[in-house]
Short mmCIF file of C-alpha atoms and ligand atoms in Angstrom, two decimals:
data_model
loop_
_atom_site.label_atom_id
_atom_site.label_comp_id
_atom_site.label_asym_id
_atom_site.label_seq_id
_atom_site.Cartn_x
_atom_site.Cartn_y
_atom_site.Cartn_z
CA MET P 142 98.26 -169.37 -69.08
CA PHE P 143 97.89 -170.85 -72.50
CA CYS P 144 95.27 -169.74 -74.99
CA PHE P 145 95.24 -169.92 -78.78
CA GLN P 146 91.55 -169.78 -79.51
CA CYS P 147 91.40 -166.57 -81.52
CA GLU P 148 92.96 -165.08 -84.61
CA GLN P 149 95.07 -162.47 -82.82
CA THR P 150 96.83 -165.01 -80.60
CA ALA P 151 100.41 -163.99 -79.77
CA GLY P 152 102.94 -164.77 -82.49
CA CYS P 153 100.27 -166.79 -84.33
CA THR P 154 101.03 -169.62 -81.90
CA GLY P 155 99.49 -168.92 -78.48
CA CYS P 156 99.15 -166.37 -75.68
CA THR P 157 101.28 -167.23 -72.67
CA GLY P 158 102.83 -165.22 -69.84
CA LYS P 159 100.96 -162.55 -67.92
CA ALA P 160 98.12 -161.71 -70.32
CA GLY P 161 96.71 -162.42 -73.74
CA VAL P 162 96.68 -160.02 -76.68
CA CYS P 163 92.95 -159.41 -75.97
CA GLY P 164 93.82 -158.18 -72.47
CA LYS P 165 92.66 -161.37 -70.69
CA GLN P 166 94.89 -161.74 -67.63
CA ALA P 167 96.68 -165.03 -66.89
CA ALA P 168 94.59 -165.56 -63.74
CA THR P 169 91.36 -165.18 -65.74
CA ALA P 170 92.62 -167.48 -68.49
CA ASN P 171 93.50 -170.11 -65.89
CA LEU P 172 90.09 -169.78 -64.27
CA GLN P 173 88.44 -170.14 -67.66
CA ASP P 174 90.40 -173.35 -68.16
CA GLU P 175 89.23 -174.48 -64.74
CA LEU P 176 85.66 -173.68 -65.78
CA THR P 177 86.04 -175.71 -68.98
CA GLY P 178 87.53 -178.57 -66.97
CA ALA P 179 84.53 -178.40 -64.61
CA LEU P 180 82.16 -178.47 -67.60
CA ILE P 181 83.91 -181.63 -68.80
CA GLY P 182 83.31 -183.05 -65.31
CA LEU P 183 79.65 -182.11 -65.69
CA ALA P 184 79.53 -183.83 -69.10
CA ARG P 185 81.03 -186.92 -67.46
CA ALA P 186 78.34 -186.82 -64.79
CA VAL P 187 75.62 -186.43 -67.41
CA SER P 188 76.47 -189.65 -69.21
CA GLY P 189 73.84 -191.96 -67.73
CA GLU P 190 71.95 -189.15 -65.99
CA GLU P 191 69.28 -186.80 -67.32
CA PRO P 192 70.36 -183.14 -67.52
CA THR P 193 67.69 -180.69 -66.34
CA ALA P 194 66.86 -177.28 -67.81
CA SER P 195 69.12 -175.81 -65.16
CA THR P 196 72.01 -178.15 -66.10
CA ASN P 197 71.64 -177.05 -69.71
CA ARG P 198 71.62 -173.38 -68.83
CA VAL P 199 74.75 -173.71 -66.71
CA MET P 200 76.43 -175.57 -69.58
CA LEU P 201 75.58 -172.85 -72.10
CA GLU P 202 76.57 -170.01 -69.78
CA GLY P 203 79.85 -171.69 -68.91
CA MET P 204 80.83 -172.24 -72.51
CA PHE P 205 79.70 -168.75 -73.58
CA THR P 206 81.76 -167.17 -70.77
CA THR P 207 85.01 -168.44 -72.28
CA ILE P 208 84.52 -166.89 -75.74
CA THR P 209 87.07 -164.22 -76.65
CA ASN P 210 86.18 -160.70 -75.43
CA VAL P 211 83.27 -161.78 -73.27
CA ASN P 212 84.33 -162.10 -69.65
CA PHE P 213 87.36 -160.56 -67.96
CA ASP P 214 86.12 -160.90 -64.39
CA ASP P 215 87.73 -163.52 -62.13
CA GLU P 216 84.93 -163.37 -59.58
CA ALA P 217 82.33 -164.02 -62.24
CA VAL P 218 84.26 -167.01 -63.61
CA ARG P 219 84.62 -168.38 -60.07
CA ARG P 220 80.88 -168.12 -59.60
CA GLN P 221 80.37 -170.02 -62.85
CA ILE P 222 82.69 -172.80 -61.66
CA GLN P 223 80.70 -173.08 -58.43
CA ALA P 224 77.44 -173.22 -60.38
CA VAL P 225 78.82 -176.06 -62.52
CA HIS P 226 79.87 -177.96 -59.40
CA ARG P 227 76.45 -177.44 -57.84
CA GLU P 228 74.81 -178.88 -60.97
CA LYS P 229 77.15 -181.84 -60.97
CA ASN P 230 76.46 -182.58 -57.32
CA ALA P 231 72.74 -182.42 -57.99
CA LEU P 232 73.11 -184.96 -60.80
CA VAL P 233 75.39 -187.37 -58.99
CA PRO P 234 74.90 -186.63 -55.28
CA GLY P 235 77.52 -188.16 -53.11
CA CYS P 236 79.91 -188.81 -55.98
CA GLY P 237 82.43 -186.27 -54.67
CA CYS P 238 82.59 -187.75 -51.15
CA CYS P 239 82.28 -191.43 -52.06
CA SER P 240 84.82 -193.54 -50.16
CA SER P 241 85.75 -195.67 -53.19
CA HIS P 242 86.58 -192.71 -55.42
CA CYS P 243 86.43 -193.84 -59.07
CA SER P 244 87.17 -190.41 -60.65
CA ARG P 245 84.40 -191.02 -63.19
CA THR P 246 82.97 -187.52 -62.79
CA ASP P 247 86.14 -185.62 -61.89
CA ASP P 248 86.91 -182.26 -63.43
CA TYR P 249 89.40 -182.37 -66.28
CA ASP P 250 92.77 -180.64 -66.22
CA MET P 251 93.00 -178.59 -69.41
CA LYS P 252 96.81 -178.79 -69.31
CA GLN P 253 96.38 -182.34 -70.60
CA LEU P 254 94.77 -180.93 -73.72
CA TRP P 255 97.25 -178.11 -74.29
CA GLU P 256 100.16 -180.54 -73.91
CA ASP P 257 98.68 -183.31 -76.06
CA ASN P 258 99.90 -184.49 -79.46
CA GLU P 259 99.36 -181.56 -81.84
CA ASP P 260 96.87 -183.32 -84.15
CA ILE P 261 94.71 -184.54 -81.28
CA ARG P 262 94.92 -181.10 -79.69
CA SER P 263 93.94 -179.59 -83.02
CA LEU P 264 90.84 -181.77 -83.46
CA LYS P 265 89.76 -181.36 -79.84
CA SER P 266 90.26 -177.59 -80.14
CA LEU P 267 88.04 -177.48 -83.23
CA ILE P 268 85.32 -179.27 -81.26
CA LEU P 269 85.78 -177.19 -78.10
CA PHE P 270 86.01 -173.78 -79.76
CA GLY P 271 83.20 -174.63 -82.18
CA MET P 272 81.00 -175.58 -79.23
CA ARG P 273 81.86 -172.33 -77.45
CA GLY P 274 80.58 -170.35 -80.42
CA MET P 275 77.51 -172.55 -80.68
CA ALA P 276 76.78 -172.09 -76.97
CA ALA P 277 76.37 -168.35 -77.49
CA TYR P 278 73.77 -168.97 -80.22
CA ALA P 279 71.94 -171.55 -78.13
CA PHE P 280 71.96 -169.12 -75.21
CA HIS P 281 70.38 -166.29 -77.26
CA ALA P 282 67.70 -168.70 -78.47
CA LEU P 283 67.09 -169.80 -74.87
CA MET P 284 66.60 -166.19 -73.79
CA LEU P 285 63.69 -166.08 -76.24
CA GLY P 286 62.31 -169.35 -74.88
CA TYR P 287 63.65 -171.62 -77.64
CA THR P 288 65.71 -174.68 -76.93
CA ASP P 289 66.58 -177.91 -78.70
CA GLU P 290 67.28 -181.25 -77.09
CA GLU P 291 69.71 -182.44 -79.77
CA VAL P 292 71.73 -179.21 -79.55
CA ASN P 293 71.82 -179.35 -75.74
CA ARG P 294 72.83 -183.01 -75.75
CA PHE P 295 75.74 -182.39 -78.08
CA PHE P 296 77.58 -180.15 -75.61
CA TYR P 297 77.88 -183.07 -73.19
CA LYS P 298 78.91 -185.45 -75.93
CA GLY P 299 81.57 -183.11 -77.29
CA LEU P 300 82.97 -182.17 -73.90
CA PHE P 301 83.02 -185.76 -72.77
CA ALA P 302 85.12 -186.63 -75.83
CA ILE P 303 87.62 -183.88 -75.04
CA GLY P 304 88.28 -185.54 -71.70
CA GLU P 305 88.83 -188.94 -73.26
CA ASP P 306 91.93 -190.47 -74.74
CA TRP P 307 90.51 -190.72 -78.26
CA GLY P 308 92.31 -190.95 -81.58
CA MET P 309 91.87 -189.05 -84.85
CA ASP P 310 89.38 -191.60 -86.23
CA GLU P 311 87.02 -190.99 -83.36
CA LEU P 312 87.53 -187.23 -83.18
CA LEU P 313 87.22 -186.32 -86.87
CA PRO P 314 83.57 -187.36 -87.16
CA LEU P 315 82.86 -185.35 -84.00
CA VAL P 316 84.43 -182.28 -85.59
CA MET P 317 81.98 -182.63 -88.48
CA GLU P 318 79.12 -183.35 -86.10
CA THR P 319 79.86 -180.05 -84.34
CA GLY P 320 79.19 -178.34 -87.67
CA THR P 321 76.00 -180.30 -88.28
CA VAL P 322 74.61 -179.56 -84.83
CA ASN P 323 75.56 -175.90 -85.17
CA LEU P 324 73.42 -175.66 -88.31
CA LYS P 325 70.53 -176.85 -86.22
CA CYS P 326 71.43 -174.33 -83.54
CA MET P 327 71.60 -171.42 -86.02
CA GLU P 328 68.26 -172.55 -87.41
CA LEU P 329 66.83 -172.52 -83.89
CA LEU P 330 68.11 -168.99 -83.29
CA ASP P 331 66.77 -167.84 -86.66
CA LYS P 332 63.38 -169.24 -85.71
CA ALA P 333 63.56 -167.62 -82.27
CA ASN P 334 64.52 -164.22 -83.68
CA THR P 335 62.05 -164.16 -86.57
CA GLU P 336 59.10 -165.63 -84.68
CA THR P 337 59.65 -163.13 -81.86
CA TYR P 338 60.57 -159.99 -83.78
CA GLY P 339 59.36 -160.67 -87.35
CA THR P 340 61.15 -161.41 -90.61
CA PRO P 341 63.90 -158.83 -91.25
CA VAL P 342 63.15 -156.33 -94.02
CA PRO P 343 65.66 -154.24 -96.00
CA THR P 344 66.39 -151.20 -93.89
CA THR P 345 68.59 -148.12 -94.23
CA VAL P 346 70.35 -147.22 -90.99
CA PRO P 347 71.72 -143.71 -90.42
CA LEU P 348 75.13 -143.21 -88.83
CA THR P 349 74.43 -139.74 -87.44
CA ILE P 350 73.80 -139.48 -83.72
CA GLU P 351 70.92 -137.13 -83.00
CA LYS P 352 71.30 -134.57 -80.21
CA GLY P 353 70.16 -135.50 -76.72
CA PRO P 354 70.59 -138.46 -74.38
CA PHE P 355 71.33 -141.83 -75.93
CA ILE P 356 72.49 -145.37 -75.16
CA VAL P 357 74.77 -147.48 -77.32
CA VAL P 358 73.99 -151.19 -77.24
CA SER P 359 76.50 -153.70 -78.49
CA GLY P 360 76.65 -157.47 -78.98
CA HIS P 361 74.31 -160.08 -80.42
CA ASP P 362 71.43 -160.40 -77.95
CA LEU P 363 68.19 -159.09 -79.51
CA HIS P 364 66.23 -159.87 -76.36
CA ASP P 365 68.35 -157.45 -74.32
CA LEU P 366 67.83 -154.76 -76.96
CA TYR P 367 64.09 -155.38 -76.86
CA LEU P 368 63.99 -155.03 -73.07
CA LEU P 369 66.00 -151.83 -73.25
CA LEU P 370 63.65 -150.42 -75.90
CA GLU P 371 60.68 -151.24 -73.68
CA GLN P 372 62.29 -149.60 -70.65
CA THR P 373 63.26 -146.42 -72.53
CA LYS P 374 59.76 -145.82 -73.92
CA GLY P 375 58.85 -142.15 -73.51
CA LYS P 376 62.03 -141.39 -71.51
CA GLY P 377 63.61 -139.12 -74.12
CA VAL P 378 66.57 -141.47 -74.54
CA ASN P 379 67.54 -142.67 -78.01
CA ILE P 380 69.09 -146.06 -78.73
CA TYR P 381 71.94 -146.73 -81.17
CA THR P 382 73.21 -150.13 -82.11
CA HIS P 383 76.90 -150.96 -82.22
CA GLY P 384 78.85 -153.79 -83.83
CA GLU P 385 76.84 -156.98 -84.28
CA MET P 386 73.63 -155.32 -83.01
CA LEU P 387 73.25 -153.41 -86.31
CA PRO P 388 70.98 -156.02 -88.02
CA ALA P 389 68.41 -155.51 -85.21
CA HIS P 390 67.14 -152.46 -87.15
CA ALA P 391 65.64 -154.78 -89.75
CA TYR P 392 63.31 -156.72 -87.41
CA PRO P 393 59.80 -155.23 -87.70
CA LYS P 394 58.98 -155.47 -83.99
CA LEU P 395 62.25 -153.76 -82.98
CA LYS P 396 62.14 -151.27 -85.84
CA ALA P 397 58.74 -150.11 -84.56
CA TYR P 398 60.30 -148.34 -81.56
CA PRO P 399 60.77 -144.70 -82.58
CA GLN P 400 63.76 -144.28 -80.24
CA LEU P 401 65.80 -146.92 -82.13
CA LYS P 402 67.57 -144.36 -84.25
CA GLY P 403 70.69 -145.60 -85.93
CA ASN P 404 74.09 -147.22 -85.57
CA PHE P 405 77.06 -145.89 -83.63
CA GLY P 406 80.61 -146.42 -84.87
CA THR P 407 82.15 -149.35 -86.66
CA ALA P 408 83.47 -152.79 -85.74
CA TRP P 409 84.53 -153.87 -82.26
CA GLN P 410 88.27 -153.28 -82.59
CA ASN P 411 87.71 -149.53 -82.97
CA GLN P 412 85.78 -149.15 -79.70
CA GLN P 413 88.66 -147.82 -77.60
CA LYS P 414 88.93 -144.91 -80.04
CA GLU P 415 85.25 -144.47 -80.78
CA PHE P 416 84.08 -144.57 -77.15
CA GLN P 417 86.62 -141.99 -76.00
CA ASN P 418 84.67 -139.38 -74.03
CA ILE P 419 81.39 -140.58 -75.53
CA PRO P 420 78.54 -138.61 -73.84
CA ALA P 421 76.50 -141.79 -73.38
CA PRO P 422 76.60 -145.19 -71.71
CA VAL P 423 77.43 -148.37 -73.64
CA LEU P 424 75.75 -151.67 -72.85
CA PHE P 425 77.53 -154.90 -73.82
CA THR P 426 75.28 -157.93 -74.26
CA THR P 427 77.98 -160.26 -75.70
CA ASN P 428 81.39 -160.06 -77.33
CA CYS P 429 83.34 -158.10 -78.34
CA LEU P 430 84.30 -156.13 -75.24
CA MET P 431 87.84 -154.75 -75.14
CA PRO P 432 89.76 -153.64 -72.04
CA VAL P 433 88.00 -150.49 -70.90
CA LYS P 434 89.91 -147.17 -71.19
CA GLU P 435 89.94 -144.46 -68.55
CA SER P 436 88.04 -141.92 -70.67
CA TYR P 437 84.84 -144.00 -70.67
CA ARG P 438 85.21 -146.40 -67.75
CA ASP P 439 82.37 -144.80 -65.80
CA ARG P 440 79.88 -145.55 -68.60
CA VAL P 441 80.36 -149.18 -69.58
CA PHE P 442 77.61 -151.58 -68.51
CA THR P 443 77.51 -155.32 -69.03
CA THR P 444 74.79 -157.94 -68.91
CA GLU P 445 74.37 -161.71 -69.39
CA VAL P 446 77.72 -163.49 -69.29
CA VAL P 447 79.70 -160.38 -70.21
CA GLU P 448 81.57 -159.00 -67.22
CA TYR P 449 84.50 -156.71 -66.62
CA PRO P 450 86.01 -155.83 -63.24
CA GLU P 451 84.43 -152.74 -61.69
CA MET P 452 81.92 -152.21 -64.49
CA VAL P 453 78.23 -152.19 -63.49
CA HIS P 454 76.62 -155.52 -64.34
CA ILE P 455 72.89 -155.69 -65.05
CA ASP P 456 71.73 -158.99 -63.60
CA ASP P 457 69.02 -161.41 -64.72
CA LYS P 458 66.26 -159.14 -63.40
CA LYS P 459 67.14 -156.93 -66.39
CA ASP P 460 66.46 -153.63 -64.75
CA PHE P 461 68.30 -151.22 -67.04
CA THR P 462 67.57 -148.17 -64.84
CA PRO P 463 71.28 -147.51 -64.10
CA VAL P 464 72.02 -147.39 -67.85
CA ILE P 465 69.05 -145.09 -68.55
CA GLU P 466 69.98 -142.80 -65.66
CA LYS P 467 73.54 -142.60 -66.94
CA ALA P 468 72.26 -141.62 -70.39
CA LEU P 469 70.17 -138.82 -68.88
CA GLU P 470 73.07 -137.67 -66.71
CA LEU P 471 75.56 -137.56 -69.61
CA GLY P 472 73.00 -135.87 -71.86
CA GLY P 473 74.38 -136.92 -75.25
CA TYR P 474 75.61 -134.50 -77.91
CA GLU P 475 74.38 -130.91 -77.92
CA ASN P 476 73.82 -130.94 -81.66
CA ASP P 477 73.29 -133.73 -84.15
CA HIS P 478 76.62 -135.50 -84.43
CA PRO P 479 77.40 -136.82 -87.91
CA MET P 480 79.53 -139.94 -87.97
CA THR P 481 80.63 -141.99 -90.95
CA GLY P 482 81.60 -145.52 -91.80
CA ILE P 483 85.20 -146.53 -92.55
CA ASN P 484 84.90 -145.29 -96.14
CA GLY P 485 83.10 -142.03 -95.35
CA GLY P 486 79.54 -143.25 -95.99
CA THR P 487 76.79 -141.71 -93.85
CA GLN P 488 74.40 -144.65 -93.83
CA VAL P 489 74.40 -148.43 -94.14
CA THR P 490 71.77 -151.00 -95.07
CA THR P 491 70.80 -154.32 -93.53
CA GLY P 492 67.91 -156.79 -93.51
CA PHE P 493 68.68 -159.05 -96.45
CA GLY P 494 68.09 -162.33 -94.65
CA HIS P 495 66.75 -165.45 -96.31
CA GLY P 496 63.19 -164.17 -95.96
CA THR P 497 63.90 -161.12 -98.12
CA VAL P 498 66.29 -162.69 -100.61
CA LEU P 499 64.14 -165.76 -101.19
CA SER P 500 61.05 -163.59 -101.65
CA VAL P 501 62.74 -162.23 -104.79
CA ALA P 502 64.25 -165.59 -105.76
CA ASP P 503 62.62 -165.42 -109.23
CA LYS P 504 64.31 -162.10 -109.87
CA VAL P 505 67.67 -163.48 -108.72
CA VAL P 506 67.38 -166.62 -110.86
CA GLU P 507 66.33 -164.51 -113.85
CA ALA P 508 69.29 -162.17 -113.39
CA VAL P 509 71.66 -165.14 -113.36
CA LYS P 510 70.05 -166.71 -116.42
CA SER P 511 70.17 -163.45 -118.38
CA GLY P 512 73.83 -163.01 -117.44
CA ALA P 513 73.21 -159.80 -115.45
CA ILE P 514 74.59 -161.54 -112.35
CA LYS P 515 77.68 -163.61 -113.09
CA HIS P 516 78.89 -164.41 -109.61
CA PHE P 517 77.92 -164.30 -105.93
CA PHE P 518 80.48 -163.69 -103.23
CA LEU P 519 79.77 -164.21 -99.57
CA VAL P 520 82.29 -161.88 -97.95
CA GLY P 521 81.57 -162.31 -94.29
CA GLY P 522 82.83 -163.09 -90.83
CA CYS P 523 84.55 -161.29 -88.02
CA ASP P 524 86.51 -158.08 -88.11
CA GLY P 525 89.70 -157.78 -86.11
CA ALA P 526 92.56 -155.56 -85.09
CA LYS P 527 95.50 -157.17 -86.84
CA PRO P 528 96.67 -155.66 -90.14
CA GLY P 529 95.87 -157.46 -93.38
CA ARG P 530 92.12 -157.08 -93.18
CA ASN P 531 92.02 -154.37 -95.88
CA TYR P 532 91.97 -157.39 -98.14
CA TYR P 533 88.21 -157.63 -97.60
CA THR P 534 87.56 -153.96 -98.47
CA GLU P 535 89.67 -154.25 -101.59
CA PHE P 536 88.12 -157.54 -102.54
CA VAL P 537 84.64 -156.01 -102.46
CA GLN P 538 85.80 -152.90 -104.33
CA LYS P 539 87.55 -154.96 -107.00
CA ALA P 540 84.85 -157.59 -107.48
CA PRO P 541 83.39 -157.20 -110.98
CA LYS P 542 80.28 -155.06 -111.36
CA ASP P 543 78.25 -158.06 -112.49
CA SER P 544 78.72 -159.78 -109.14
CA VAL P 545 76.63 -159.64 -105.97
CA ILE P 546 78.22 -159.34 -102.53
CA LEU P 547 76.38 -161.00 -99.69
CA THR P 548 77.76 -160.21 -96.27
CA LEU P 549 77.19 -160.88 -92.57
CA ALA P 550 78.78 -160.45 -89.13
CA CYS P 551 81.03 -157.58 -88.07
CA GLY P 552 83.63 -157.92 -90.85
CA LYS P 553 81.21 -155.99 -93.07
CA TYR P 554 82.10 -152.70 -91.38
CA ARG P 555 85.13 -152.67 -93.68
CA PHE P 556 82.84 -151.97 -96.65
CA ASN P 557 79.17 -151.68 -95.65
CA ASP P 558 79.08 -147.91 -96.14
CA LEU P 559 80.18 -148.22 -99.78
CA ASP P 560 77.57 -147.61 -102.45
CA LEU P 561 78.07 -150.53 -104.84
CA GLY P 562 75.01 -149.76 -106.95
CA GLU P 563 72.37 -152.18 -108.18
CA ILE P 564 72.21 -155.22 -110.37
CA GLY P 565 69.05 -156.73 -111.91
CA GLY P 566 66.93 -154.50 -109.65
CA LEU P 567 68.75 -155.70 -106.49
CA PRO P 568 71.40 -153.93 -104.44
CA ARG P 569 74.85 -155.35 -105.19
CA LEU P 570 75.71 -155.35 -101.50
CA MET P 571 73.30 -157.22 -99.24
CA ASP P 572 73.81 -157.51 -95.48
CA MET P 573 72.24 -160.75 -94.29
CA GLY P 574 72.70 -159.97 -90.60
CA GLN P 575 74.78 -161.21 -87.68
CA CYS P 576 77.30 -164.06 -87.84
CA ASN P 577 74.58 -166.57 -86.87
CA ASP P 578 72.68 -165.42 -89.95
CA ALA P 579 75.18 -167.52 -91.90
CA TYR P 580 72.10 -169.70 -91.67
CA SER P 581 70.44 -167.29 -94.14
CA ALA P 582 73.37 -167.55 -96.54
CA ILE P 583 73.11 -171.34 -96.41
CA ARG P 584 69.34 -171.22 -97.04
CA VAL P 585 69.88 -168.95 -100.06
CA ALA P 586 72.71 -171.11 -101.44
CA VAL P 587 70.62 -174.27 -101.09
CA ALA P 588 67.61 -172.59 -102.78
CA LEU P 589 69.77 -171.38 -105.68
CA ALA P 590 71.24 -174.86 -106.09
CA GLU P 591 67.71 -176.26 -106.26
CA ALA P 592 66.63 -173.64 -108.81
CA PHE P 593 69.59 -174.46 -111.02
CA GLN P 594 69.39 -178.17 -110.31
CA CYS P 595 73.00 -178.44 -109.26
CA GLY P 596 75.01 -178.82 -106.07
CA VAL P 597 76.02 -175.80 -103.97
CA ASN P 598 79.62 -176.30 -105.07
CA GLU P 599 78.57 -175.96 -108.72
CA LEU P 600 76.95 -172.54 -108.17
CA PRO P 601 78.76 -169.37 -109.24
CA LEU P 602 79.20 -168.67 -105.52
CA THR P 603 82.41 -168.23 -103.54
CA MET P 604 82.74 -167.80 -99.79
CA VAL P 605 85.49 -165.42 -98.72
CA LEU P 606 85.51 -165.57 -94.95
CA SER P 607 87.26 -163.69 -92.19
CA TRP P 608 87.54 -165.17 -88.76
CA TYR P 609 88.48 -163.87 -85.35
CA GLU P 610 86.70 -165.72 -82.56
CA GLN P 611 84.94 -169.02 -81.85
CA LYS P 612 81.59 -168.26 -83.49
CA ALA P 613 83.43 -168.19 -86.80
CA VAL P 614 84.83 -171.61 -85.93
CA CYS P 615 81.40 -173.22 -85.55
CA ILE P 616 80.17 -171.56 -88.75
CA LEU P 617 83.18 -172.83 -90.67
CA LEU P 618 82.52 -176.33 -89.33
CA THR P 619 78.89 -176.05 -90.45
CA LEU P 620 79.96 -175.13 -93.98
CA LEU P 621 82.40 -178.05 -94.05
CA SER P 622 79.81 -180.45 -92.69
CA LEU P 623 77.59 -179.44 -95.60
CA GLY P 624 80.40 -180.37 -97.97
CA ILE P 625 81.01 -176.78 -99.12
CA LYS P 626 84.36 -176.51 -100.85
CA ASN P 627 86.78 -173.85 -102.06
CA ILE P 628 86.33 -171.52 -99.09
CA TYR P 629 88.84 -168.68 -98.86
CA LEU P 630 89.83 -168.07 -95.25
CA GLY P 631 91.80 -165.26 -93.64
CA PRO P 632 93.38 -163.06 -92.56
CA THR P 633 95.54 -165.88 -91.15
CA LEU P 634 94.79 -169.53 -90.50
CA PRO P 635 93.96 -170.63 -86.93
CA ALA P 636 96.97 -171.42 -84.76
CA PHE P 637 95.12 -174.47 -83.43
CA ILE P 638 95.02 -176.16 -86.82
CA SER P 639 98.06 -178.42 -87.02
CA PRO P 640 99.84 -178.97 -90.36
CA ASN P 641 98.32 -182.46 -90.70
CA ILE P 642 94.79 -181.28 -90.02
CA LEU P 643 95.32 -178.40 -92.43
CA ASN P 644 96.39 -180.88 -95.11
CA TYR P 645 93.26 -182.86 -94.45
CA LEU P 646 91.10 -179.74 -94.84
CA VAL P 647 92.89 -178.68 -98.01
CA GLU P 648 92.69 -182.13 -99.57
CA ASN P 649 89.05 -182.73 -98.70
CA PHE P 650 87.58 -179.24 -98.85
CA GLN P 651 90.11 -177.25 -100.89
CA ILE P 652 90.21 -174.50 -98.24
CA SER P 653 92.57 -171.73 -99.37
CA PRO P 654 94.22 -169.09 -97.24
CA ILE P 655 93.53 -165.65 -98.76
CA SER P 656 96.37 -164.13 -100.84
CA THR P 657 95.70 -160.80 -102.56
CA PRO P 658 92.29 -159.65 -103.80
CA GLU P 659 93.57 -159.53 -107.41
CA GLU P 660 95.05 -163.01 -107.35
CA ASP P 661 92.10 -164.60 -105.58
CA LEU P 662 89.56 -162.91 -107.85
CA LYS P 663 91.51 -164.09 -110.89
CA LYS P 664 91.61 -167.63 -109.56
CA ILE P 665 87.91 -167.68 -108.65
CA LEU P 666 86.60 -166.12 -111.84
CA SER P 667 88.73 -168.19 -114.21
CA LYS P 668 87.06 -171.39 -113.01
FE1 SF4 Y 143 95.11 -164.69 -76.77
FE2 SF4 Y 143 92.90 -164.73 -78.23
FE3 SF4 Y 143 93.11 -166.27 -76.07
FE4 SF4 Y 143 92.85 -163.59 -75.84
S1 SF4 Y 143 91.35 -165.07 -76.64
S2 SF4 Y 143 94.26 -164.90 -74.70
S3 SF4 Y 143 94.08 -162.92 -77.61
S4 SF4 Y 143 94.31 -166.41 -77.98
FE1 SF3 Y 144 82.34 -159.86 -84.50
FE2 SF3 Y 144 83.38 -159.98 -82.12
FE3 SF3 Y 144 83.14 -162.29 -84.59
FE4 SF3 Y 144 79.30 -162.27 -84.55
S1 SF3 Y 144 81.60 -159.00 -82.65
S2 SF3 Y 144 81.23 -161.64 -85.31
S3 SF3 Y 144 84.29 -160.66 -83.88
#
């Protein structure tokens, strides 16, 4: 196996051997490569043909399946490969058994990519991993009935390019285009989420688990949460969000369910500790699922493209009865069970998306003009297991009191239970939502730039990002495609960025690896 798509990759170079650091076995990694190769074959078949809704769905599911911490199940990946082949055969019937085989629609062998020149491999990896992240967002939007032709089309274009013998000049613009299309995709998902469930409103979320049966629901898919809320109506089963599902509490139509009570635990990398002997089932709708431990292996359920060997999978019919029955059987805690965030806080807040922040735009602009707010920091992105991520907690703690911290994605669990007080009538810490809600941060930045009649890079705004998996890759590409400079990135730089490509990013976008909170704050604030 070879895989270097995430931040915890072995030795900061690549996972090889029997299994990856995430627990993905070599056989699964190889099958995922085979799946990606088949998707490239599908992209080849699509050039000249019209993909159908079913081709698009198979494309999104296939790409989503290969994201870190999503699918550990060989059988499931095999089924995906077969589905891709079926789609290809439907598009170009007879191509596979043609007597004058031209190899035009053949599957691609991913070894060719992994063994390519390191700069080409780097650019193609940026496109591929960025598209994997984007596929998850497009999939969530699709589940709510929203889809976009330009977004769908780009997957074929990008994958086709990966299979071609192209040079840096042809690949670099495609890297940027991945970012541009992902902005569109995040916008689509924002529209899907807010039109379906309402505009998020500031919401306080308790961390205590009330006594009695409950279900923990993890991942990014709001539609799955909605279906679960519907199916648990009047059943005496409470629902707690976990990880990236936390921002769901802020959507009016989800918030309206009385059984949606609070949030369980912290970021994904703590799940093996936090789920130990948990008296409730856990439902995973997306990443980040870690290898399941013995003490809770009878209570993990998966749905959508998440699968893990021997865990019960809820299929597309979305009948969550087995999860609900498990909750009733396990019974939950006997008494209310207080839990805290990483820093001992007993509640967190969320719901500061673009709708909320822009509704008080006058207040924000006034606070900047009066000097009450001197700087904005977007401290957001993924959390992770490797050491060095305390940087983000310390950064937030050490940021001057006249600065506002915007945050999003699961990296916020490092500091979202801290009480940072208020500034100009606004909370100093504002959670904008999931990673895809980077769209909100962009909307706010653009609106501020308009209000101050300057470019986004001239605003007193600094992005301090943490990455782990491929969704962070597509978001980073979006920010770069918008020309946003001076981003601080950590905890380490991606292994798939070659020294030459890094130089390019530093020269053109002044990306900096994080150093220490003190040094970085000094550098940022002295500008
Ligand atoms: Fe390694 Fe990350 Fe790939 Fe898992 S996803 S095999 S940890 S690089
Ligand atoms: Fe987290 Fe896995 Fe990336 Fe949506 S849940 S951000 S790491």
